Coordinates of C-alpha atoms in Angstrom, one line a residue:
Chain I
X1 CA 34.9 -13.3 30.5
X2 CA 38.2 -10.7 30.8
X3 CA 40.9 -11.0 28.1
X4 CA 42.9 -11.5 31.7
X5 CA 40.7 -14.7 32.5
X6 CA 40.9 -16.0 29.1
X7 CA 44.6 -15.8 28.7
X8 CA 45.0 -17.8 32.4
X9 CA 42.5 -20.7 31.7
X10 CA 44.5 -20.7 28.1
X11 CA 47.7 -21.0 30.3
X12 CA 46.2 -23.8 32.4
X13 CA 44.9 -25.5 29.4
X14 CA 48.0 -25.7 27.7
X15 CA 49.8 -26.7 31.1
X16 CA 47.2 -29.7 31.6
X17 CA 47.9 -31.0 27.7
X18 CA 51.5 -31.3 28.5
X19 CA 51.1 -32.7 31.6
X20 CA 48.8 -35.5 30.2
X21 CA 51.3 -35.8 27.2
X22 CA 54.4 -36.2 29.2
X23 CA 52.9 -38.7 32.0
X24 CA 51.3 -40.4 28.9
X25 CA 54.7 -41.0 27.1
X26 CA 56.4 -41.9 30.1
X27 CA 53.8 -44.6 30.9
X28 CA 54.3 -46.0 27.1
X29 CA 57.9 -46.2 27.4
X30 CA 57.6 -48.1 30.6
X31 CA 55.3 -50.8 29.4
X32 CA 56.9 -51.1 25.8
X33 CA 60.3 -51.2 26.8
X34 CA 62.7 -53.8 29.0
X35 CA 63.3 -51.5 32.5
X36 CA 66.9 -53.1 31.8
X37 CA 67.2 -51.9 28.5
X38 CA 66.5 -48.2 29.4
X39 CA 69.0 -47.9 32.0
X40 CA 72.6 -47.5 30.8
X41 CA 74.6 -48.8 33.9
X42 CA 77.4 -49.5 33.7
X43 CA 78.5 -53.0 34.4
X44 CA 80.5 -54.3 37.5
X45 CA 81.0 -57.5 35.8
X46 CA 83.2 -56.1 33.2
X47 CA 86.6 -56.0 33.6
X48 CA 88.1 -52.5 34.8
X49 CA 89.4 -50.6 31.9
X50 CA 93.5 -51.4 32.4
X51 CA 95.7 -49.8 29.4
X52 CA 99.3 -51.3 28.5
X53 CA 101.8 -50.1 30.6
X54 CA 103.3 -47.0 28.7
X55 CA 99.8 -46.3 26.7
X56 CA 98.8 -42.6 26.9
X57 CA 95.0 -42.6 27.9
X58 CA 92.8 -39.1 27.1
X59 CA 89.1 -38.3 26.2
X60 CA 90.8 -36.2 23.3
Chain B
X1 CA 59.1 -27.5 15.8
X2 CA 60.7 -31.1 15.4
X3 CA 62.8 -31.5 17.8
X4 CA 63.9 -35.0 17.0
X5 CA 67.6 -35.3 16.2
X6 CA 69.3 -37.5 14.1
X7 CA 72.3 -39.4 15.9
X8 CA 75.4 -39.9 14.6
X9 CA 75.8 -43.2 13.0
X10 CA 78.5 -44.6 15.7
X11 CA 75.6 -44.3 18.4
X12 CA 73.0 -46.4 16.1
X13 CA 74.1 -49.5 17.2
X14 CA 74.9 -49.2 20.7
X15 CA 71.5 -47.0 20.9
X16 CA 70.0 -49.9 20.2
X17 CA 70.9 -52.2 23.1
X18 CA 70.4 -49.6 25.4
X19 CA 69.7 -45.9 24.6
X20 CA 72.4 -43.7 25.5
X21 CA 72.8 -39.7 25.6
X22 CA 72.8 -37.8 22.1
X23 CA 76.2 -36.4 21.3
X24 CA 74.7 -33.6 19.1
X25 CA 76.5 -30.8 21.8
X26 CA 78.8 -27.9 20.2
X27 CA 80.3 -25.3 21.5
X28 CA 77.6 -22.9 20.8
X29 CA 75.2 -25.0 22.9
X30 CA 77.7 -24.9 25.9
X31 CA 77.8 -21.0 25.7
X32 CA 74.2 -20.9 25.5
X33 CA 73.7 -23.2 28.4
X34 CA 76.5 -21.2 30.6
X35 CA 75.3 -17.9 29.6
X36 CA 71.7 -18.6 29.2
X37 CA 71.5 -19.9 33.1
X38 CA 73.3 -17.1 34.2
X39 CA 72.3 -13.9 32.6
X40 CA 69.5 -13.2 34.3
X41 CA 71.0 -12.0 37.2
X42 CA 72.4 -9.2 34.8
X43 CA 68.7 -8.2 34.7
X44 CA 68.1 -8.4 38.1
X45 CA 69.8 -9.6 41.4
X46 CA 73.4 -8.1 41.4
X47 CA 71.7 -4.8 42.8
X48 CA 71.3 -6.0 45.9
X49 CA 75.4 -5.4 46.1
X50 CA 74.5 -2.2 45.9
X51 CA 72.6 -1.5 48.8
X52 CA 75.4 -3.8 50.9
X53 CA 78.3 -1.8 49.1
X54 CA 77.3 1.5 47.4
X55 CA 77.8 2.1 43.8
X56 CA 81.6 0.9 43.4
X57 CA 81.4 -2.1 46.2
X58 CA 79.6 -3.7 43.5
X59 CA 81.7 -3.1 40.8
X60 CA 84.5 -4.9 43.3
X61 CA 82.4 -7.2 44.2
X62 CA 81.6 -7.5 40.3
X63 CA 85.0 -8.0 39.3
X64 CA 86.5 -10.0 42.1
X65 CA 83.5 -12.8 41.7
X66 CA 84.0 -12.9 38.6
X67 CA 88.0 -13.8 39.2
X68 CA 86.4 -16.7 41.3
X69 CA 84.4 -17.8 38.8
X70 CA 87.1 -17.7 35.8
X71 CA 89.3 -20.2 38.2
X72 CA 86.2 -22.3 38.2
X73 CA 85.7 -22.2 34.6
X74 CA 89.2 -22.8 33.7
X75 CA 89.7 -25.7 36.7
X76 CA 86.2 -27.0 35.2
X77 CA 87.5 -27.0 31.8
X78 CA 90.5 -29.0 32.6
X79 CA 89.0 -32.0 34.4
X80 CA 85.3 -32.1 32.4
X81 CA 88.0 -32.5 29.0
X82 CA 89.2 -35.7 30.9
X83 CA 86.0 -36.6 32.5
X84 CA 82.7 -35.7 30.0
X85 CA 80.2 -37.4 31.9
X86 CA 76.8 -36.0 32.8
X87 CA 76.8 -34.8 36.1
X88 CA 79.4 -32.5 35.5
X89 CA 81.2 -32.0 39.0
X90 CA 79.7 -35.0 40.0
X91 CA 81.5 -37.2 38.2
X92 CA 84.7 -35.6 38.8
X93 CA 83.7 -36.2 42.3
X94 CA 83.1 -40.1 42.3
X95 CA 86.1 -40.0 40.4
X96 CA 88.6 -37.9 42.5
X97 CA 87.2 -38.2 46.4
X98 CA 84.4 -40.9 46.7
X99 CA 81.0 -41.8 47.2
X100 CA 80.0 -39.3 49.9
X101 CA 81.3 -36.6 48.5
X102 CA 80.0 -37.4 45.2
X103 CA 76.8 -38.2 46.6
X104 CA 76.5 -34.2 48.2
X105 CA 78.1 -32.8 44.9
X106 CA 75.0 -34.3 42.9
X107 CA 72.5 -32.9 45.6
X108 CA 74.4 -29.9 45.7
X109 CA 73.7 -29.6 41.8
X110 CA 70.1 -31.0 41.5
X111 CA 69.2 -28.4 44.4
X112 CA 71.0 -25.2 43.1
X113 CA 69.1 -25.9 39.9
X114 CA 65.5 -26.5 40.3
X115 CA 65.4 -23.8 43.0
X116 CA 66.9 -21.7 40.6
X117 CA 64.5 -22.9 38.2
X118 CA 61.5 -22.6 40.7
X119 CA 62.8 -18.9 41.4
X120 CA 63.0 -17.8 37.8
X121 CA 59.2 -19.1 37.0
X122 CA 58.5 -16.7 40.1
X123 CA 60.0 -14.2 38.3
X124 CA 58.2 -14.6 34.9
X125 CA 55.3 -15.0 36.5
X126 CA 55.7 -11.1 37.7
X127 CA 56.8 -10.0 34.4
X128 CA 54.2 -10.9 32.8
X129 CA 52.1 -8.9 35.3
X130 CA 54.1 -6.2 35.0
X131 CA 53.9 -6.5 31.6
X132 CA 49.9 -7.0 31.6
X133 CA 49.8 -3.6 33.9
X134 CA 51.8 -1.5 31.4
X135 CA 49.8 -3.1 28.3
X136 CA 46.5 -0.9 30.8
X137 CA 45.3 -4.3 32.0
X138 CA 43.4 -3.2 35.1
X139 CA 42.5 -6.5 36.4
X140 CA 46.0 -8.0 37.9
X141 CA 47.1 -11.6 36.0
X142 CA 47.1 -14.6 38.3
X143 CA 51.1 -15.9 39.2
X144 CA 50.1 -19.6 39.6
X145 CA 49.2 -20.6 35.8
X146 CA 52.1 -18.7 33.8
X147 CA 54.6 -20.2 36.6
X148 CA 53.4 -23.6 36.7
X149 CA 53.0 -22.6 32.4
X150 CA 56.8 -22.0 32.0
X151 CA 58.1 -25.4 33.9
X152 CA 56.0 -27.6 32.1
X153 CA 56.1 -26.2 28.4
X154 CA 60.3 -26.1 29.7
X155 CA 60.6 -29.6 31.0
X156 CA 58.4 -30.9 27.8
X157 CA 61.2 -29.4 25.1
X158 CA 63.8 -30.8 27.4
X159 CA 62.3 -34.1 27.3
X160 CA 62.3 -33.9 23.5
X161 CA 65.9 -33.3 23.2
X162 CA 68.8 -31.8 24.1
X163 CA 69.5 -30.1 20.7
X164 CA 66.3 -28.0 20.4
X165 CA 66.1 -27.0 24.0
X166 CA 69.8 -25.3 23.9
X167 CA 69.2 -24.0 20.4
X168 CA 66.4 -22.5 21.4
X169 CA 68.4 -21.2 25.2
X170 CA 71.3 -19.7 22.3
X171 CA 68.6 -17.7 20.4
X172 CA 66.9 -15.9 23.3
X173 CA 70.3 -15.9 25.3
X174 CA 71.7 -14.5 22.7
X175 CA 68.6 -11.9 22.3
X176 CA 68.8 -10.9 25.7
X177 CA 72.7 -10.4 25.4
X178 CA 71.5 -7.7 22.3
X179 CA 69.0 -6.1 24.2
X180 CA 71.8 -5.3 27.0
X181 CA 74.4 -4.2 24.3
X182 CA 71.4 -2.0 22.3
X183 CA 70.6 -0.4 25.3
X184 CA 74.4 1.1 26.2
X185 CA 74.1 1.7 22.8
X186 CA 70.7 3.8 23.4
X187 CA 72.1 5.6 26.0
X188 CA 75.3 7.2 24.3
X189 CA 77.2 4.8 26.7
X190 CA 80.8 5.8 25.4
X191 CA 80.2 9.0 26.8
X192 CA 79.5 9.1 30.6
X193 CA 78.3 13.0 30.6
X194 CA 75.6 12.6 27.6
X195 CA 72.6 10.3 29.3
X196 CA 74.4 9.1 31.7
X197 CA 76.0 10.7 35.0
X198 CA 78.4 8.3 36.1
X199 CA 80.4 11.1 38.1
X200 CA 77.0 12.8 39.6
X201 CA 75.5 9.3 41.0
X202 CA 78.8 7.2 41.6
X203 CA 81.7 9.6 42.1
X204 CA 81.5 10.3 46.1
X205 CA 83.0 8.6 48.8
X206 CA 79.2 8.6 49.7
X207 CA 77.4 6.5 46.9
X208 CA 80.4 5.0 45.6
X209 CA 81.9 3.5 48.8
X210 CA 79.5 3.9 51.6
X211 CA 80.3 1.5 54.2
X212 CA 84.0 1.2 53.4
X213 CA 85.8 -2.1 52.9
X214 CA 83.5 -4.3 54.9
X215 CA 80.7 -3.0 52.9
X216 CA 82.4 -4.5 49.6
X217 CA 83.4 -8.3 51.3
X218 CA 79.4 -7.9 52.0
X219 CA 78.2 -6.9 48.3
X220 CA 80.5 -10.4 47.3
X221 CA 77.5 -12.3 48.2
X222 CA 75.5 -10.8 45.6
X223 CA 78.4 -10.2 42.9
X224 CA 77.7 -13.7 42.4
X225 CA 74.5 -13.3 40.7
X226 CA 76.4 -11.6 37.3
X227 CA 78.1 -15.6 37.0
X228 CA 76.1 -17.9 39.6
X229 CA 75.3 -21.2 37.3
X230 CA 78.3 -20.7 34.5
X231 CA 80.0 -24.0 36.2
X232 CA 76.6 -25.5 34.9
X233 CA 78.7 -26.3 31.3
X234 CA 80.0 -29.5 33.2
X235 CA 76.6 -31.3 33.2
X236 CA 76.0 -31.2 29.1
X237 CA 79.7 -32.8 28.7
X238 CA 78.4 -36.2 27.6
X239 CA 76.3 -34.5 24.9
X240 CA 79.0 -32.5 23.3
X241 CA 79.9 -34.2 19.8
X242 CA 83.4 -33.6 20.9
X243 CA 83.8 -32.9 25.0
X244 CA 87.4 -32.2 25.1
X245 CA 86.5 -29.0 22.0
X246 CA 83.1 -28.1 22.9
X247 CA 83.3 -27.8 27.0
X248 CA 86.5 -25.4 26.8
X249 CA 85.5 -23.4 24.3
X250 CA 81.9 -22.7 25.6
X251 CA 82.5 -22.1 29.1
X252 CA 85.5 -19.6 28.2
X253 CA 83.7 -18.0 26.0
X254 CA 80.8 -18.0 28.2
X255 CA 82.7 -16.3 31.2
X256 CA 84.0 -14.1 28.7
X257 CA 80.7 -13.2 27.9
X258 CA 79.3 -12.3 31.2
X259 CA 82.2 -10.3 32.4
X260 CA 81.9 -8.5 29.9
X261 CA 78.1 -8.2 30.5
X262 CA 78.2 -7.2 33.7
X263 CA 80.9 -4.2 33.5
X264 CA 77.9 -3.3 31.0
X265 CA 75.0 -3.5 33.8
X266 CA 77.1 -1.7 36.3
X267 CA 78.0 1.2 33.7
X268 CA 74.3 1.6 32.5
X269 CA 73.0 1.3 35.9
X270 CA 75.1 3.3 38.1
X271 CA 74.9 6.0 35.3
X272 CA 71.6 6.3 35.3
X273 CA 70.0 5.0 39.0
X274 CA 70.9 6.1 42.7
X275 CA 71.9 4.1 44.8
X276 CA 69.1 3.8 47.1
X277 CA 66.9 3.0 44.3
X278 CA 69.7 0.7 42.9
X279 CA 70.1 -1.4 45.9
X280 CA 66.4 -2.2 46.3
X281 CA 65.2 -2.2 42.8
X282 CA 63.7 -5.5 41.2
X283 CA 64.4 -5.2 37.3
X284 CA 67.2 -2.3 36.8
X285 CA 67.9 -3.1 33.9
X286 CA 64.4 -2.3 32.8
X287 CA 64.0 0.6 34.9
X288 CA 67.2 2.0 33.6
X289 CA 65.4 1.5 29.9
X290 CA 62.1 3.3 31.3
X291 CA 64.5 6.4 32.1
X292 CA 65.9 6.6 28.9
X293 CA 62.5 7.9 27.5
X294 CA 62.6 5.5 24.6
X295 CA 59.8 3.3 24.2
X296 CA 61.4 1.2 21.7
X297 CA 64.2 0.2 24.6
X298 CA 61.5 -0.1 27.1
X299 CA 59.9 -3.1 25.1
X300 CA 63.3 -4.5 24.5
X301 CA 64.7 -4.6 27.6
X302 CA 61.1 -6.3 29.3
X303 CA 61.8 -8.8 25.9
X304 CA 65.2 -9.1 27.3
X305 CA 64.2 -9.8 30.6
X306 CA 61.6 -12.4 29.6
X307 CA 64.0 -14.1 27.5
X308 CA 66.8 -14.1 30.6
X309 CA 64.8 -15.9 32.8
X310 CA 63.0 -18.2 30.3
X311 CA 66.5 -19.6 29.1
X312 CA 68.0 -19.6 33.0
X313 CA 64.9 -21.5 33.4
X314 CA 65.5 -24.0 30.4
X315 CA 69.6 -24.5 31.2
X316 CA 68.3 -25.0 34.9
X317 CA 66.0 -28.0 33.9
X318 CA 68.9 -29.4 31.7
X319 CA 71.2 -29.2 33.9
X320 CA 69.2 -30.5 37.4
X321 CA 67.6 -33.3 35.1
X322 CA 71.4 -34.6 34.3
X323 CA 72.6 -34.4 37.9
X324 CA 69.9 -36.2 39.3
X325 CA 69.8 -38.9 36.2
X326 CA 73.6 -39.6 36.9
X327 CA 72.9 -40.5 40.8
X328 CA 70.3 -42.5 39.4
X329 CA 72.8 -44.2 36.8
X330 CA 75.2 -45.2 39.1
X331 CA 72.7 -45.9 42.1
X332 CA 73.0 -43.4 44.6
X333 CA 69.1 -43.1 44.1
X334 CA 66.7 -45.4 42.7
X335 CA 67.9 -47.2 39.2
X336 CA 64.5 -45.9 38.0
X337 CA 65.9 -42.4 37.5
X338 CA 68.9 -43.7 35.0
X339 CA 66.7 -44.4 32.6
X340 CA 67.4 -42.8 28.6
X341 CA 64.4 -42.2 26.9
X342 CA 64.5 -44.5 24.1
X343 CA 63.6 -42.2 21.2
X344 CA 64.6 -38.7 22.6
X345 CA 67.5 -40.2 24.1
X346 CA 66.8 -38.0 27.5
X347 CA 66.9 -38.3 30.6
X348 CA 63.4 -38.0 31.0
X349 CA 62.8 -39.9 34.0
X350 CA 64.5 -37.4 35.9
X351 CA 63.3 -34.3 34.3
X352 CA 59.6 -35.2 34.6
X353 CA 60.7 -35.7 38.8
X354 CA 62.0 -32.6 39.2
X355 CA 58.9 -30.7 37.5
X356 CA 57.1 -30.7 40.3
X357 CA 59.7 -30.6 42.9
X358 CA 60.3 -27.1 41.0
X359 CA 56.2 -26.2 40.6
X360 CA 56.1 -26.5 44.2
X361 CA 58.7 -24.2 45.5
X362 CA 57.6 -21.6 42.5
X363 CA 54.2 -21.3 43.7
X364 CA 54.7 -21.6 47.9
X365 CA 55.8 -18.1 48.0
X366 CA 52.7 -16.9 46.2
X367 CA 50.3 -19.6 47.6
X368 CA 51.5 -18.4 51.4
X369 CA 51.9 -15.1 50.4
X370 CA 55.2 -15.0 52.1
X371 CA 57.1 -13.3 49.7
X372 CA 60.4 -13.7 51.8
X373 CA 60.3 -17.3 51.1
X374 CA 61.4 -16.5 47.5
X375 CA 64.4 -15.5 48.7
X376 CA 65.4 -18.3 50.6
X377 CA 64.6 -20.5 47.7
X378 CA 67.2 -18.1 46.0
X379 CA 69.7 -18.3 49.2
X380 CA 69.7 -22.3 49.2
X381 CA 70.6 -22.5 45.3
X382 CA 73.3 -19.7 46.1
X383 CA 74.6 -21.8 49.2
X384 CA 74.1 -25.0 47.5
X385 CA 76.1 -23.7 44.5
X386 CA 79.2 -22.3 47.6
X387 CA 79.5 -25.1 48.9
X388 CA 80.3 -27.1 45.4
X389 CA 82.9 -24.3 44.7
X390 CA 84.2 -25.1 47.8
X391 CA 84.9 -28.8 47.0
X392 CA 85.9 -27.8 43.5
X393 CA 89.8 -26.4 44.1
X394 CA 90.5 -29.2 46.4
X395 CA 89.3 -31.4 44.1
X396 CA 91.7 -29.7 41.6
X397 CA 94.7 -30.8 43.8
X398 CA 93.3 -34.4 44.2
X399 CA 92.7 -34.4 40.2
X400 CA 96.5 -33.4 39.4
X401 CA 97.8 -35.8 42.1
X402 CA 96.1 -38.6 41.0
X403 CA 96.5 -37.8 36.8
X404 CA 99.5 -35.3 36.6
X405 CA 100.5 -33.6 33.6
X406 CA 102.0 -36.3 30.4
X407 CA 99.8 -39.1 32.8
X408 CA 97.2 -38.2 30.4
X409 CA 96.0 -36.5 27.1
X410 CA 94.6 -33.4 28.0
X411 CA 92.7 -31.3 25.7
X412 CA 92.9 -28.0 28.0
X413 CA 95.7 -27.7 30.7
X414 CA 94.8 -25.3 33.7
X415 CA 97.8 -22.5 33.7
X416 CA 100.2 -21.4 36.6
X417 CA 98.5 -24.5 38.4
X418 CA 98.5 -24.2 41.5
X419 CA 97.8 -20.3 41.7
X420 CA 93.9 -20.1 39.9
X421 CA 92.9 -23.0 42.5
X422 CA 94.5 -21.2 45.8
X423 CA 92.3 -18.2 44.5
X424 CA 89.5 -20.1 44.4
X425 CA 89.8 -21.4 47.6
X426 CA 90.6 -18.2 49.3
X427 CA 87.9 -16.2 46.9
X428 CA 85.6 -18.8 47.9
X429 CA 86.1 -18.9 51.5
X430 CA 85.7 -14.8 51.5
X431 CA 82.2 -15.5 49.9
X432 CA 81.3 -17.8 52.1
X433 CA 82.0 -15.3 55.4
X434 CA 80.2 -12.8 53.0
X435 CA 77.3 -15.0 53.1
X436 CA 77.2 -15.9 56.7
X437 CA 77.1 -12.0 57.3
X438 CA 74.0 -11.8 55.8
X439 CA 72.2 -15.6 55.3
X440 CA 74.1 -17.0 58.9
X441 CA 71.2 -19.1 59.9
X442 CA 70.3 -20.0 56.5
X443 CA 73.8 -21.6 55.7
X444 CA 74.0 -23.1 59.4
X445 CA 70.4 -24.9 58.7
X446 CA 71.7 -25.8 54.8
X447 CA 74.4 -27.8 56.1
X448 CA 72.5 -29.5 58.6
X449 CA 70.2 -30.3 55.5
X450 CA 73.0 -32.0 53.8
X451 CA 74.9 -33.5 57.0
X452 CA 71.1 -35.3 57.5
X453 CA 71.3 -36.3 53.3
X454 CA 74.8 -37.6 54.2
X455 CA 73.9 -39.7 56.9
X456 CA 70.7 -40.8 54.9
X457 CA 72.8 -41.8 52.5
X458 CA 75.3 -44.0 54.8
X459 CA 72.4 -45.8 56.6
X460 CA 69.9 -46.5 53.0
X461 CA 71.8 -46.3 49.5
X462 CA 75.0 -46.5 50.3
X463 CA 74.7 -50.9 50.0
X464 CA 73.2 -50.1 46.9
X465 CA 76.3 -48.0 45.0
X466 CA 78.2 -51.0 42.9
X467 CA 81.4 -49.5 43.9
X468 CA 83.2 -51.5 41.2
X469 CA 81.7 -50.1 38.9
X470 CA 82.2 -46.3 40.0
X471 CA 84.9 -45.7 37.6
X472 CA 83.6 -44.8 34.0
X473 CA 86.1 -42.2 32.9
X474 CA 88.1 -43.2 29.7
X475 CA 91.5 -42.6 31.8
X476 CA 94.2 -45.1 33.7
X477 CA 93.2 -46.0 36.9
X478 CA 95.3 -44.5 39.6
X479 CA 97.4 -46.9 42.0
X480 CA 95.2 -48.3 44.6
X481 CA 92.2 -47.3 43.4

């Protein structure tokens, strides 16, 4: 086997691993956690966001 | 490496309920995403200006893009101090126009991005060949597994955190920046007649300005390459500890950064390459090292060129993954992409999407051996990103009308407002006519591409948007909104 071969059946190797990692986590997350909870939407219910007349608003 | 972060104890209890974004973001991080997306084209790309406009059309084209692109920092600056939401221009959009418009802007985004992405793992994928044939490898290395390689081991440190994937994008941004800098340096650059021979290769009416006038308004198309992606600072706003500092500073300093980066390129280049060669080459940058008969520059600059397109490949995941998690958020696409990883506090839903979305169109030019098809990839993310410059000085005007100046705290205040956003409209429009000289069908079947989207959008999600709920910006509502 090349050095050439080696270092592409490393590179696939190392791809697979993280594949399997990443779809494993995801799969953990979805069965251990509320869908609800994960999602940070925000809510139509709530009152819109109405400052005193006068009242400077900013992100700063 | 751990790349778990530690949030800042005003998050712990509201991470609890429902895991939210990391605010862990400074202003080095925004640099480093700007920059790090960007840089790239130093190494490669802007060239192609060359062949359209000789040896000073480029440096024009150079400098004139990169007055476009320092209205759309500044105007970015402005409105992401207001609005730091992920999403970057996306937000401003649902903000300032409306759900359509919004709706394009974060497809606009999420496709300039991973086919930027998908371009750059095409790239490293030939490097590394390259570099496999100057190590005397006779046996040629396979594209598919370093390609596919880069995306994953990319998208895996993005879904582990936002800090370690731009503190790793500062330190080999930052290396490539060196390597550019060490090699003027290398080359004597402060004087023109030692190495270099600015006046022998540049100084005619023949290699500087071949085609005249129209040959520079056609080298604009690829002056964007020295800043395409430096709007990309937007998307990381809701990460930054503090927005209103962090997204300013970075993206100035940023722009800063690669004007000054790409006088550089020009200098060493046109000093040392003709323009024939120029205009077609694929790493100048690297060829211009090779020339300098130092072996020590040659492996620097390949470093460098590595490192450029591994960290334009790392901001492009970030900043895709957020676009596409914020339509998700607010329900422009399925809910199931809004999701926040609960430890890593990532979007990870939407990164793991767009891994293969970007695997696919990295390894279709290779697979059908149509290597032209790597350029359109390239041409939609250039287009895609037009046609949100396009929408962005407009949405300057809308974004003073509806909050002017003393409405609101502003921690950055555009100057000589209204002039930077008329440039950008009229730069922008000039690129765009650029463009169409050269990629006419290309843009004519983009925006049939997103006129379908739009309607798409109309008919399916549109029922689905909560529009009450569209306003998340910590500002006063308008009248009437």
């Amino acid at each position: 086997m090349s050095a050439v071969a080696i270092v592409e059946t490393l590179a696939w190797l190392i791809s697979a691993a993280i594949a399997i990692w990443i779809v494993q986590d995801m799969i953990r997350v979805g069965r251990r956690h509320d869908e609800a909870s994960l999602v940070n939407a925000p809510d139509p219910l709530e009152e819109p966001f109405d400052p005193p007349a006068g009242t400077e608003r900013g992100s700063a | 490496m751990s790349v778990e972060e530690t949030a800042p104890s005003g998050q712990a209890a509201g991470a609890a309920e429902h895991p939210t974004l990391r605010r862990v973001l400074s202003p080095l991080h925004i640099w480093a995403l700007g920059v790090g997306i960007v840089l790239v084209g130093e190494f490669m790309g802007w060239n192609f200006a060359v062949e359209k406009g000789g040896m000073y059309g480029a440096l024009v084209a150079g400098w004139v893009v990169g007055l476009l692109y320092t209205c759309i920092v500044m105007i970015n600056s402005e409105i992401t101090s207001a609005i730091p939401a992920a999403g970057g221009q996306y937000a401003q959009a649902k903000h300032t126009v409306g759900p359509l418009m919004a709706f394009n802007v974060g497809l606009y985004l999420t496709l300039a991005y991973t086919m930027l992405e998908a371009a750059n793992a095409n790239v490293l994928s030939y490097l590394l060949s390259t570099l496999s044939g100057l190590m005397g490898s006779s046996v040629t290395l396979s594209p598919y597994p370093f390609a596919v390689l880069a995306i994953l081991a990319l998208a895996f440190l993005n879904y582990r955190g936002v800090f370690a994937t731009l503190t790793l994008n500062f330190v080999i941004t930052g290396f490539a920046f060196i390597t550019l800098l060490l090699l003027f340096i290398g080359l004597r650059g402060w004087n023109p007649t030692a190495q270099l021979d600015l006046a022998g290769l540049a100084g005619s009416p023949s290699n500087g300005l071949p085609y005249g006038w129209i040959g520079v308004i056609a080298a604009f198309q690829f002056g964007m390459w020295f800043y395409l992606g430096i709007e990309g600072t937007a998307q990381a706003a809701e990460e930054c500890r503090s927005a209103p500092r962090s997204v300013p500073l970075g993206s100035m300093a940023g722009i800063m950064t690669l004007i000054i980066a790409a006088s550089l390129t020009w200098f060493i280049c046109a000093g040392l390459l003709p323009w024939h060669y120029l205009g077609s080459a694929i790493t100048p940058l690297f060829d211009a090292a090779r020339l300098s008969g130092s072996d020590t520059l040659v492996v620097l600059l390949l470093l460098g060129t590595l490192c450029a397109t591994l960290a334009s490949a790392n901001g492009c995941i970030n900043d895709a993954s957020r676009a596409w998690f914020s339509m998700g958020r607010d329900r422009y696409l399925p809910e199931w992409f809004g999701a926040v990883h609960p430890r890593y506090h990532t979007p990870f839903r939407a990164i793991v999407f767009l891994v293969p979305v970007a695997i696919s169109f990295a390894i279709l030019p290779v697979l059908l051996d149509q290597p032209t098809l790597l350029s359109t990839v390239i041409t939609f993310s250039i287009l895609s990103g037009l046609l949100m410059y396009s929408f962005m000085g407009p949405n300057f005007f809308r974004f003073r009308k509806l909050w002017p100046i003393g409405s609101i705290k502003r921690a950055y205040t555009l100057p000589l407002h209204p002039a930077p956003a008329i440039a950008l409209l009229i730069l922008a429009a000039l690129v765009f006519f650029a463009t169409f000289l050269g990629y006419g069908a290309a843009l004519l079947s983009m925006l049939l591409f997103y006129l379908l989207a739009s309607i798409w959008f109309v008919v399916r999600r549109y029922k689905f948007v909560r529009r009450g709920a569209q306003f998340t910006a910590d500002l006063p509502r308008p009248r009437g909104y």
